[in-house]
Coordinates of C-alpha atoms in Angstrom, one line a residue:
X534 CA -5.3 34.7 -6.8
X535 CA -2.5 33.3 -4.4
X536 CA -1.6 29.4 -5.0
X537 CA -0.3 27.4 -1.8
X538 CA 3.0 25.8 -2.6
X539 CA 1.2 22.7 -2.6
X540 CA -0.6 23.3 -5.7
X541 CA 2.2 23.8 -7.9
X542 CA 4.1 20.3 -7.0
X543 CA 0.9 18.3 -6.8
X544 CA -0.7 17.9 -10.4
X545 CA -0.5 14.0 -10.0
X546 CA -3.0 14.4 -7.0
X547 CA -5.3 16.4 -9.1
X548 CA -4.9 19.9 -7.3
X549 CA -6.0 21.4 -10.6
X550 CA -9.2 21.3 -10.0
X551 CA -8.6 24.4 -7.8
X552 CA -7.1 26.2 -10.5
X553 CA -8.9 29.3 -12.1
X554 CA -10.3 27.8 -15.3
X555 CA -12.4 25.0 -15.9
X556 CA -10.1 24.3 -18.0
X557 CA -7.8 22.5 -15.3
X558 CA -6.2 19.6 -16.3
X559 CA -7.9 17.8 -13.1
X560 CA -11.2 19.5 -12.8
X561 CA -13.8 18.4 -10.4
X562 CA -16.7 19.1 -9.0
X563 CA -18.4 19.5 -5.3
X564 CA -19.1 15.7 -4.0
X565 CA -23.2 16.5 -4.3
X566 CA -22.3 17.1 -8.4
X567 CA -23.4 14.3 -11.0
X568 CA -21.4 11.3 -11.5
X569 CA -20.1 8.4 -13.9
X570 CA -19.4 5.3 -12.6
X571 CA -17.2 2.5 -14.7
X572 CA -14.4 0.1 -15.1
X573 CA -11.5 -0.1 -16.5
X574 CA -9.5 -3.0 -17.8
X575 CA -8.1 -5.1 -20.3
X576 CA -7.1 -8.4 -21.4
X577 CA -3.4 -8.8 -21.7
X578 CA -1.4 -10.5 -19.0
X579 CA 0.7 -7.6 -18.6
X580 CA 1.0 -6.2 -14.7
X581 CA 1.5 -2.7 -13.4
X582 CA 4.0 -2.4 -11.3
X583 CA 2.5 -0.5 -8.4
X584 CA 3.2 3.1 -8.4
X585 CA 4.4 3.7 -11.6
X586 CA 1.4 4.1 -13.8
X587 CA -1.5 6.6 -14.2
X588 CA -5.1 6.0 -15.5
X589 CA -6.8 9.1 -16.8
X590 CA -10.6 8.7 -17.2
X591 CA -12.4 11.6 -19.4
X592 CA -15.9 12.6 -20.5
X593 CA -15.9 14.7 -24.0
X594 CA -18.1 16.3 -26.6
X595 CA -17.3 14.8 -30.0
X596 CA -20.2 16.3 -31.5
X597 CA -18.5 18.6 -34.2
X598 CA -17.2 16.1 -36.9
X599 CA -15.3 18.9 -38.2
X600 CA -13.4 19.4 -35.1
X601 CA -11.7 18.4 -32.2
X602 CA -13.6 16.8 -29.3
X603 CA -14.4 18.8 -26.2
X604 CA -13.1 17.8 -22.6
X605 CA -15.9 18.1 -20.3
X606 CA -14.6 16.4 -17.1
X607 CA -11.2 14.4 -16.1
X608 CA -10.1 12.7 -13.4
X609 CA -6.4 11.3 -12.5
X610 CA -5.6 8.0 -10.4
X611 CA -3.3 5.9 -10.0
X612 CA -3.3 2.4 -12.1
X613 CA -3.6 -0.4 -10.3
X614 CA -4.8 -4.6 -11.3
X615 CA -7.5 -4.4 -13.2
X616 CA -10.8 -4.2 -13.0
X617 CA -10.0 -0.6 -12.0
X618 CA -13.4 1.2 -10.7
X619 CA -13.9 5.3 -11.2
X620 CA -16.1 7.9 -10.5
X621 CA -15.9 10.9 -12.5
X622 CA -17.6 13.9 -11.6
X623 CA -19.5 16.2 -13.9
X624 CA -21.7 19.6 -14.2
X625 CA -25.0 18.7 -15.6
X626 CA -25.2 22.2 -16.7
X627 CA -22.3 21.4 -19.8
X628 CA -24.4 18.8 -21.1
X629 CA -26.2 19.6 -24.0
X630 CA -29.3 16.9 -24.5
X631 CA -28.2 16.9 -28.3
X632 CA -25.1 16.3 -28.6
X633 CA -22.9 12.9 -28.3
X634 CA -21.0 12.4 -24.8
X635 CA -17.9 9.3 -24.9
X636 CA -16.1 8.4 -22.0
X637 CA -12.3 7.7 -22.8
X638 CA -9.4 5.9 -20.7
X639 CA -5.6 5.7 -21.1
X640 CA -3.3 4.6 -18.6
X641 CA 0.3 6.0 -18.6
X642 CA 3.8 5.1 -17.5
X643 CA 6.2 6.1 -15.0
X644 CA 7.3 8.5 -18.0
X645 CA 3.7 9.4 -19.0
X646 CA 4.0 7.2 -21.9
X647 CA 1.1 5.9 -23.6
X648 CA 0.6 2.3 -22.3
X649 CA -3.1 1.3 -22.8
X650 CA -6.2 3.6 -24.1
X651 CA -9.5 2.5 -25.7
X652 CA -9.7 1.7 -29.6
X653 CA -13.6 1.3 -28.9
X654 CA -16.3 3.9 -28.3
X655 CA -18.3 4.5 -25.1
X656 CA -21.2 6.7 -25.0
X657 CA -22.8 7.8 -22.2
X658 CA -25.6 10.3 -21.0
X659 CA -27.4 11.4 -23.9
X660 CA -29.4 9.5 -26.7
X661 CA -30.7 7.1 -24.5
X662 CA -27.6 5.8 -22.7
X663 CA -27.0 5.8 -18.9
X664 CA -23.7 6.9 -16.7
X665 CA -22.3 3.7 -16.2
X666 CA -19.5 2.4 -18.7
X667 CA -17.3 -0.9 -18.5
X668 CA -14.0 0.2 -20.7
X669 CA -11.8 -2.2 -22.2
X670 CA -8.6 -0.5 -23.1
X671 CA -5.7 -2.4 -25.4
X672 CA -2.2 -2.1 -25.1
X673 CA -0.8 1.0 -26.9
X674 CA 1.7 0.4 -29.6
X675 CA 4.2 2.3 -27.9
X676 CA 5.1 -0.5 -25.7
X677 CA 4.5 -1.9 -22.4
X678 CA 3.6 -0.7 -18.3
X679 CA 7.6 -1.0 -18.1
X680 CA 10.3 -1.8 -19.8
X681 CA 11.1 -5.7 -19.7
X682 CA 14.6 -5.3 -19.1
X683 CA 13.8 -2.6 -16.3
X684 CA 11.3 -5.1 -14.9
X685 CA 13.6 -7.6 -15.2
X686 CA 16.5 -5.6 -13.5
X687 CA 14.2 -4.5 -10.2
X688 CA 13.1 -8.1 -10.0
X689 CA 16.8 -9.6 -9.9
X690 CA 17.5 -6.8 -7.3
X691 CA 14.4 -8.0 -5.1
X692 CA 15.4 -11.4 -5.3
X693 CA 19.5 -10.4 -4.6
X694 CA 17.2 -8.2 -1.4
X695 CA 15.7 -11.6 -0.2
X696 CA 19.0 -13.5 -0.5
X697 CA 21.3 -11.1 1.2
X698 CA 18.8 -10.9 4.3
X699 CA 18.1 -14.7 5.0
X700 CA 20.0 -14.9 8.1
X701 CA 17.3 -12.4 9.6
X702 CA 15.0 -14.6 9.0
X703 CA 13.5 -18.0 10.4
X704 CA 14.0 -21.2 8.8
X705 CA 11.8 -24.3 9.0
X706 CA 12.6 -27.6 7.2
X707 CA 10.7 -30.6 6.1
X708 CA 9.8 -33.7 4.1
X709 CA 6.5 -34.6 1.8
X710 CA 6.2 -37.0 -0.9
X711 CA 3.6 -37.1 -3.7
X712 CA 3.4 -40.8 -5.9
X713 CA 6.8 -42.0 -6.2
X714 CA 8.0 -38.5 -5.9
X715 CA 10.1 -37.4 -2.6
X716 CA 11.3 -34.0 -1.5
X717 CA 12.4 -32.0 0.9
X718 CA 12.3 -28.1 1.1
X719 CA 13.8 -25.6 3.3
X720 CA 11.6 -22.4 4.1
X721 CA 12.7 -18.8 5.3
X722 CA 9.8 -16.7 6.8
X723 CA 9.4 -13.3 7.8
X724 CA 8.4 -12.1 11.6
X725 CA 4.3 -12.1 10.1
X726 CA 4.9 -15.9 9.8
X727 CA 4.8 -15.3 5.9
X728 CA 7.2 -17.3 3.9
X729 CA 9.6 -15.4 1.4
X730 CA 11.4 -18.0 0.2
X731 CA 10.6 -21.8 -0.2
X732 CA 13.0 -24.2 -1.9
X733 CA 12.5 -27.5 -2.8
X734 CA 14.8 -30.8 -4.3
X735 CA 12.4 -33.0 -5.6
X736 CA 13.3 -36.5 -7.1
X737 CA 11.0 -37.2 -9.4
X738 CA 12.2 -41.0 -9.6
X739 CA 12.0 -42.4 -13.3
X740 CA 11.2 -39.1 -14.3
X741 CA 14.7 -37.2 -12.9
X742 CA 15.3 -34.9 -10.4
X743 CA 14.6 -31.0 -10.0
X744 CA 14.9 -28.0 -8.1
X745 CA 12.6 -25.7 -7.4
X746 CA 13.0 -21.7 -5.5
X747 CA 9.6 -19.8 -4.8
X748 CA 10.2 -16.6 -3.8
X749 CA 7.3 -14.7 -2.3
X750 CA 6.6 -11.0 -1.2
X751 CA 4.1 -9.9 1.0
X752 CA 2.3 -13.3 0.4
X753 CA 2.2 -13.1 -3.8
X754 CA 4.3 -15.2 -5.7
X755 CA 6.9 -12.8 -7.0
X756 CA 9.6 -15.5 -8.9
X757 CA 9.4 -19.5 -9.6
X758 CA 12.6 -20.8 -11.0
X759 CA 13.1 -24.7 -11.4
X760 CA 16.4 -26.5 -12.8
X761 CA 15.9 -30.2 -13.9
X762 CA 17.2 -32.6 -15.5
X763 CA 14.2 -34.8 -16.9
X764 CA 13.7 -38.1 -19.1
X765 CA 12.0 -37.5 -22.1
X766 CA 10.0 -40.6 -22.4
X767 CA 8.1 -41.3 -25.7
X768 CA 10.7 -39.8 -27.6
X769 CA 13.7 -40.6 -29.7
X770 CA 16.6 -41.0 -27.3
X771 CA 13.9 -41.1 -24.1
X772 CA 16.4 -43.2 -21.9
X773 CA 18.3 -39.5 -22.0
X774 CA 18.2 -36.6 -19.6
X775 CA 16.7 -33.4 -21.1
X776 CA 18.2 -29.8 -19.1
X777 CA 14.9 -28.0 -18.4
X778 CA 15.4 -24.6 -17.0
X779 CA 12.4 -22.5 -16.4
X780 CA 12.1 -19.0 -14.8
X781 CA 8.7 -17.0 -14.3
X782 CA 8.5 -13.2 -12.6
X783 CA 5.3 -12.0 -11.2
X784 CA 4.2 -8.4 -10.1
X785 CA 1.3 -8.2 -8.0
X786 CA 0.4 -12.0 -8.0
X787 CA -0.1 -11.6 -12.1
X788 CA 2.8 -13.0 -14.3
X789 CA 5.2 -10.8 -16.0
X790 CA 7.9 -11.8 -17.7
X791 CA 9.8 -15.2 -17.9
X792 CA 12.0 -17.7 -20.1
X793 CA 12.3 -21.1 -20.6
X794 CA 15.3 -23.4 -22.2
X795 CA 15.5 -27.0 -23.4
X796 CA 18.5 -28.3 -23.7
X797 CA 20.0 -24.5 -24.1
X798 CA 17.3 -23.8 -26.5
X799 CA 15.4 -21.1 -25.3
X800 CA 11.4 -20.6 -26.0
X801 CA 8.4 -18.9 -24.3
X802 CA 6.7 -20.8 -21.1
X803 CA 3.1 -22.0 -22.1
X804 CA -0.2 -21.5 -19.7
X805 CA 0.4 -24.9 -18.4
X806 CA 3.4 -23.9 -17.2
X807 CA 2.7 -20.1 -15.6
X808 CA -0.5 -21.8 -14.1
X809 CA 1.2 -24.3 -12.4
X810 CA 3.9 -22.6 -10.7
X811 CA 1.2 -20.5 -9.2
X812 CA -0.7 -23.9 -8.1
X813 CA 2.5 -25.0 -7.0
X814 CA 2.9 -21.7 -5.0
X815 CA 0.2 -22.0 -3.2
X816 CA 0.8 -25.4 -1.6
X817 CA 4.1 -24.6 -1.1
X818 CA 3.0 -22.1 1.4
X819 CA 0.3 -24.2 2.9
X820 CA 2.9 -26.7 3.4
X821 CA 4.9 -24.4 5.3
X822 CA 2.1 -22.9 7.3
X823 CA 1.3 -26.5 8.7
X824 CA 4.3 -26.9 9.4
X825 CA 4.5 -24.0 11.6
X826 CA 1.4 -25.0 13.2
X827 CA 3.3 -27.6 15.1
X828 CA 5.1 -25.5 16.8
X829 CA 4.1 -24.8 20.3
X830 CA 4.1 -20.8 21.7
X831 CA 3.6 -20.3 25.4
X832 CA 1.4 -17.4 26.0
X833 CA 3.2 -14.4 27.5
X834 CA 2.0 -13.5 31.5
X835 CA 3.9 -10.6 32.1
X836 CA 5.2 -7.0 30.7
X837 CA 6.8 -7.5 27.4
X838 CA 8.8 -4.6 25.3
X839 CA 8.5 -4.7 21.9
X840 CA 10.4 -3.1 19.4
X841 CA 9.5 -3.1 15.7
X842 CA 10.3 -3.0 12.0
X843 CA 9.1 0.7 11.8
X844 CA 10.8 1.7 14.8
X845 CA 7.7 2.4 16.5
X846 CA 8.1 0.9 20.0
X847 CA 5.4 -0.3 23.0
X848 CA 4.8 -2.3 26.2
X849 CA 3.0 -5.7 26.1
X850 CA 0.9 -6.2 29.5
X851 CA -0.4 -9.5 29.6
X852 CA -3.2 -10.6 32.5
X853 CA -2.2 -13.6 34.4
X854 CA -5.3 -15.5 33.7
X855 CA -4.5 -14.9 29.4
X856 CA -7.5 -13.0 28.5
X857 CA -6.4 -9.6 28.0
X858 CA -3.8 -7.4 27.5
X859 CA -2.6 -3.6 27.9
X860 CA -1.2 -2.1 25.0
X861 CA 0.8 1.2 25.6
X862 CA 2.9 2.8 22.6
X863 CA 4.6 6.3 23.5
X864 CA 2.3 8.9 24.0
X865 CA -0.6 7.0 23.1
X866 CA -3.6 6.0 25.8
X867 CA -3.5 2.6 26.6
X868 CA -5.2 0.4 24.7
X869 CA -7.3 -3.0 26.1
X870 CA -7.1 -5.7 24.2
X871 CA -9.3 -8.9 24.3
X872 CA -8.1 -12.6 23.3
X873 CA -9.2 -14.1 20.1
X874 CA -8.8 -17.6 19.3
X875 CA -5.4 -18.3 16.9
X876 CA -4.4 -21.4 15.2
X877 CA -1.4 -21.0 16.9
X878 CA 0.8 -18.5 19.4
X879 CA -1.7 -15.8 20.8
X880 CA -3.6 -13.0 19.3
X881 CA -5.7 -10.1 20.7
X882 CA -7.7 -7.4 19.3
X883 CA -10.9 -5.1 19.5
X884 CA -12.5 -3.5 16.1
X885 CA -10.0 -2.3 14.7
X886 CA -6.5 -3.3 16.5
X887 CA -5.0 -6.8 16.7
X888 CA -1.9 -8.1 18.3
X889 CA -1.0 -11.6 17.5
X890 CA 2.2 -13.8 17.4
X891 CA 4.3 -15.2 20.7
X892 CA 6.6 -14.1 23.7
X893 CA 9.7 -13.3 21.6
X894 CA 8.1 -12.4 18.1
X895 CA 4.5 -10.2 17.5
X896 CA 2.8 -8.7 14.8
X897 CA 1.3 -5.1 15.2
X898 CA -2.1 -4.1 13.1
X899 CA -3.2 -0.2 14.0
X900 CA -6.1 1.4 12.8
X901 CA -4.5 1.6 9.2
X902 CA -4.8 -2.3 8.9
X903 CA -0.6 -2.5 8.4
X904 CA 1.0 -4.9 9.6
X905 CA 4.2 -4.0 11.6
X906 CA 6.2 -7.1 12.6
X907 CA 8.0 -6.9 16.5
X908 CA 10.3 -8.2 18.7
X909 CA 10.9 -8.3 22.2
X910 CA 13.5 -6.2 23.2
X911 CA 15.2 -5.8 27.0
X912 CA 14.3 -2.0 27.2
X913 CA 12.6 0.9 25.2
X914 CA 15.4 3.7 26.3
X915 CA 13.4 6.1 24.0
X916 CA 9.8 5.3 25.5
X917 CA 10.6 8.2 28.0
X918 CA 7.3 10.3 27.4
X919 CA 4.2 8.2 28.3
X920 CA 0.9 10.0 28.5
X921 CA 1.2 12.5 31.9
X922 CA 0.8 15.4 33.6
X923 CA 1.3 18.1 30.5
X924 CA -0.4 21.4 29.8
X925 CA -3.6 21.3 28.7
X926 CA -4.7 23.2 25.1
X927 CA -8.2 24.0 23.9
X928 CA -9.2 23.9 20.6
X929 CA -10.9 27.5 20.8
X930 CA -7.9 29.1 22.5
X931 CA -6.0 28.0 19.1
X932 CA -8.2 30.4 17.5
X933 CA -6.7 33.6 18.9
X934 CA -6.0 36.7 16.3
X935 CA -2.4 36.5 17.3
X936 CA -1.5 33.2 17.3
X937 CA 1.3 32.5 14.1
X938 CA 1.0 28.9 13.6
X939 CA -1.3 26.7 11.2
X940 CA -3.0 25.6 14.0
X941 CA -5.2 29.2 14.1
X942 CA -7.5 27.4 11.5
X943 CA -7.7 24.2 13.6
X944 CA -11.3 24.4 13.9
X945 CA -12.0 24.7 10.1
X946 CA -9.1 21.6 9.2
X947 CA -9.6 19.6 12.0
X948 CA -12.3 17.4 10.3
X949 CA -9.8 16.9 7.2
X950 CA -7.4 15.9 9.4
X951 CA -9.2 12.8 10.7
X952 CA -10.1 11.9 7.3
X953 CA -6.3 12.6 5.9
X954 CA -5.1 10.3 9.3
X955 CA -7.1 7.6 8.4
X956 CA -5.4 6.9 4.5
X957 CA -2.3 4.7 3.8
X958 CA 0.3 7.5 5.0
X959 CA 2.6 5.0 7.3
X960 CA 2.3 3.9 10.9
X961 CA 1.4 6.6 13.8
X962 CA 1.2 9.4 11.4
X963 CA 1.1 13.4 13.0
X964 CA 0.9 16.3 11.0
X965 CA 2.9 18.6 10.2
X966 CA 0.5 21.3 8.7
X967 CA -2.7 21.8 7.2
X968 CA -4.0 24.8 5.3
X969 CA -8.0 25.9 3.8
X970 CA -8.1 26.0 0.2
X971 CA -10.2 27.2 -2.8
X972 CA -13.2 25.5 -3.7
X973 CA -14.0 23.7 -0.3
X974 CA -10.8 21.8 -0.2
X975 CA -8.1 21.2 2.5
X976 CA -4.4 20.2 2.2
X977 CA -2.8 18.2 4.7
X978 CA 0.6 17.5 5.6
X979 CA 1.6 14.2 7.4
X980 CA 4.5 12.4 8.7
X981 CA 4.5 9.2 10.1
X982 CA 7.2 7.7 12.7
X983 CA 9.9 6.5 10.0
X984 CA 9.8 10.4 8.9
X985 CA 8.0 9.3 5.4
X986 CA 5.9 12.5 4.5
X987 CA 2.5 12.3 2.9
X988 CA 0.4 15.5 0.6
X989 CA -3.3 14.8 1.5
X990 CA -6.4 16.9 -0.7
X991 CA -9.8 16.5 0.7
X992 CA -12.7 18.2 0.6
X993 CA -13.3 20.5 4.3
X994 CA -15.9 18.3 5.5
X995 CA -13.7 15.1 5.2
X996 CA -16.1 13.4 2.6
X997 CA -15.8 12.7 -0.4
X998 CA -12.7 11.4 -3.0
X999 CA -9.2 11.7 -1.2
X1000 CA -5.8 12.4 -2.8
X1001 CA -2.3 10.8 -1.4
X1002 CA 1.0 11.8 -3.0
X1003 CA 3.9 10.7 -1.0
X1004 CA 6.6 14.0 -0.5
X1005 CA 10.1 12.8 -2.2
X1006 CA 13.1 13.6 0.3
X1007 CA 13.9 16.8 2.5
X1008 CA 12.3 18.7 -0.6
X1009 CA 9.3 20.9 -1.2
X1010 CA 9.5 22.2 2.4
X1011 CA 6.0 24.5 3.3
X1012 CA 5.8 27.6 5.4
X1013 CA 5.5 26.5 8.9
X1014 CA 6.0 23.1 8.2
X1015 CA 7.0 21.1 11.6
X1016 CA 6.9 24.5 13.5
X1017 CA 4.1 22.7 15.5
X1018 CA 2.5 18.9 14.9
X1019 CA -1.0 17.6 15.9
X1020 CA -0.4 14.0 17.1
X1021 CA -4.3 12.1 17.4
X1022 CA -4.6 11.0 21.1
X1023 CA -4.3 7.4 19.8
X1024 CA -1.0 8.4 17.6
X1025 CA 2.5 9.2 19.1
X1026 CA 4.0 12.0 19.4
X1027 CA 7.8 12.4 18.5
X1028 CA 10.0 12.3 21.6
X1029 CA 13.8 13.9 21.7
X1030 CA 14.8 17.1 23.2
X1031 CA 13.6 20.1 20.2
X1032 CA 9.8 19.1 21.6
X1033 CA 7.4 20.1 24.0
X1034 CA 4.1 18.9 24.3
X1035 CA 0.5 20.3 25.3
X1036 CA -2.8 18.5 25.7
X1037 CA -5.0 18.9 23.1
X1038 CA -8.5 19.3 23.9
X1039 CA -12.2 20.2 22.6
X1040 CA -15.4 20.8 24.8
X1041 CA -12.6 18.9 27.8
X1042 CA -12.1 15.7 25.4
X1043 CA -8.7 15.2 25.2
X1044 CA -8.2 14.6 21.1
X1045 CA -4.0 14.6 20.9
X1046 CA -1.2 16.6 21.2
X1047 CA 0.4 19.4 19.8
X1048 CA 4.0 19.0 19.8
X1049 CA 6.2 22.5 19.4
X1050 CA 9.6 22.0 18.0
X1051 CA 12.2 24.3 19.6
X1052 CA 15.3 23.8 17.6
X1053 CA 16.3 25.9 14.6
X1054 CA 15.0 24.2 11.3
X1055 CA 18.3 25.1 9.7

């Protein structure tokens, strides 16, 4: 049996289960096969750094004390906060109504070490229990999702990131007090009106003074760090200053690591103290979003060019009387969208599409719910190929004995494709090819405009579980890849001189583009 390239780099995204034996390290069953449902999670206030760590859920035999338990069924995702849901697929036909079934979890690190597994038992199917299970796993005594000084490292380097780039972004001051406590803070926030950094000087009057740095990513909290210098009332020498320094890292909104000193004498924060930061956190931002609030934005009556942070670019057609606009990114149909009421600036959208923000600043959400911040821009001197008067494909003409290219099987893919177009796999994502399988599966190659690549597995039909492994460099190159690209009719296709573009159609709907690149690969 022949293997598609794709099968030998992609064990992470459970291509396995198309192996030969059952015995695959990945094995699944069709969609219609019996499942078990569950949970994972666990207590510790340790957080995964997204990415980097794998849970493998597994059903086994242990019904031979005298031996080694059977695996039945696995499945392979990736670790994220808990609770972390699953659904592991089965054949009924391996379960034998006497024998003792467990359901087993370990989550691995970005060097599949052992970080968490369960020390507990979980039964399931036979001798009277169901196909549900709620696993708690425990940290593993190997160590921890990461190592803290690793952590610790790509958390100073985010923070250094935020730092170097504050001139890009815009700044707001202002002024609150609380009791007889006054401050000030200074705020730096990104083009999605989202603060990254908030710092505050505080004076705490009989109590001292402090200063306080939230810095935030993508909305979570990702370091608090406060310097003061407090009176320690209520104790010997309580007319003196105590130096309180206290730093706290979080990964996904949960806390991490962090260190706290006393008059240089280091110990561990408390609860009190992670909790509060957090609290703090939060009105720190709602400070700053009422402050922004104040801020007047005229609403835009005219053609404006956007260009934004993925480099996708598009046109900004506003209705005189406010209540619509025309949306038009290259090669794309134009898009209509309606106002919607904003606390502040404009915003526009339909089911699935918004456009929000002001004249000079926007934030793009496409059908994969990203949001892409903008800016106007003079000109789009690469939004040369709108939507026009190209040859027109049909979909059954692709099917031709002689033609070469992936797109032969068009007809038997094209349903994976949607469903492979729909996943997280960047903004205005085309594909680059797409190829049947073994056991009613299809693999999918994408690209989306910033020339990120994605693997997709799916089943034929487009339902079912859905695999995404992101494609590391200019490496792991497949037969045919880029030789031709299917661009959805809302997607856009790639512009520059090694294309040319045909029509796409089925039954005379237009459904995208096919996009032939001329120049030599090499």
């Amino acid at each position: 049996m022949n293997f598609s390239p794709f099968l030998l780099v992609r064990a992470r995204m459970c291509i396995a289960m198309v192996a030969v034996t059952m015995a695959a390290a990945c094995s699944m069953v069709s969609p219609d096969g019996d499942t078990i449902t569950g949970t994972v999670t666990y207590r510790e206030r340790i957080a995964l750094i997204p990415g980097e760590n794998t849970l493998i859920v597994r059903l086994v035999d242990t019904s031979k004390a005298d031996a080694s338990s059977v695996e039945i069924s696995k499945i392979t995702l990736e670790a994220t906060q808990p609770p972390m849901e699953f659904r592991l697929p089965y054949n009924r036909a391996q379960i034998d109504a006497r024998h003792t079934y467990l359901v087993e979890a370990v989550i691995t690190g970005p060097h599949d070490n052992e970080v968490f597994r369960n020390t507990e038992s979980y039964p399931v199917l036979t001798r009277g229990k169901g196909s549900h299970a709620t696993i708690i796993v425990q940290r593993a005594a190997a160590g921890a999702s990461r190592d803290p000084a690793d952590l610790a490292g790509k958390l100073d380097n985010d923070i250094a990131t935020i730092e170097a780039r504050l001139g890009d972004y815009r700044r707001i001051e202002g002024r609150y007090s609380a009791g007889d406590s006054k401050a000030r803070f200074e705020a730096f926030v990104d083009r999605d009106r989202k603060p990254v950094l908030v710092r505050e000087e505080r004076d705490l009057g009989d109590y001292g003074q402090s200063k306080v740095a939230f810095y935030f990513r993508n909305g979570d909290l990702l370091r608090f760090a406060e310097q003061a210098s407090r009176r320690n009332f209520g104790a010997e020498n309580g007319d003196q200053n105590l130096n309180y320094t206290l730093k706290l890292d979080f990964a996904m909104g949960r806390f991490a690591l962090g260190s706290k000193t006393i008059d240089g004498v280091a110990s561990e924060p408390d609860e009190h103290e992670i909790s509060g930061a957090q609290a703090q956190a939060r009105v720190a931002q709602s400070r700053v979003a009422d402050r922004m609030t104040s801020v007047k934005v005229t609403l835009p009556t005219a053609t404006v060019t956007y260009a934004c942070a993925d480099q996708s670019r598009f046109y900004a057609s506003f209705d005189a009387d406010g209540k619509r606009v025309v949306v038009e990114f290259l090669g794309r149909e134009p898009m209509i969208l309606e106002r919607k009421k904003a606390d502040s600036g404009f915003a526009f959208g339909d089911e699935t599409r918004t456009l929000r923000g002001s004249a000079q600043n926007a934030v793009w959400a496409g059908n994969d719910g990203k949001d892409t911040a903008c800016e106007a821009t003079d000109g789009i001197s690469t939004l040369l190929l709108a939507p026009g008067d190209y040859p027109v494909v049909d979909v059954d003409w692709l099917q031709r004995s002689d033609n070469p290219e992936w797109t032969r099987r068009f007809v038997d893919v094209h349903s994976a494709i949607n469903s492979c177009l729909k996943q997280p796999v960047g903004e205005l994502p085309s594909v680059l090819t797409a190829w049947p399988m073994n056991h009613g599966m299809t693999g999918v190659r994408t690209i989306n405009i910033n020339g990120g690549r994605h693997d997709c597995l799916v089943s034929s039909n487009g339902a079912g579980d859905i695999h995404i492994e992101q494609v590391d460099g200019s490496a792991n190159i497949l037969p045919g890849e880029d030789s031709v690209r299917f661009t959805p009719a809302r997607g856009a296709y790639p512009g520059g001189k090694c294309f040319t573009h045909e029509r796409l159609e089925q039954n005379g709907v237009f459904i995208g583009w096919l996009s032939r690149n001329n120049c030599d690969p090499n």
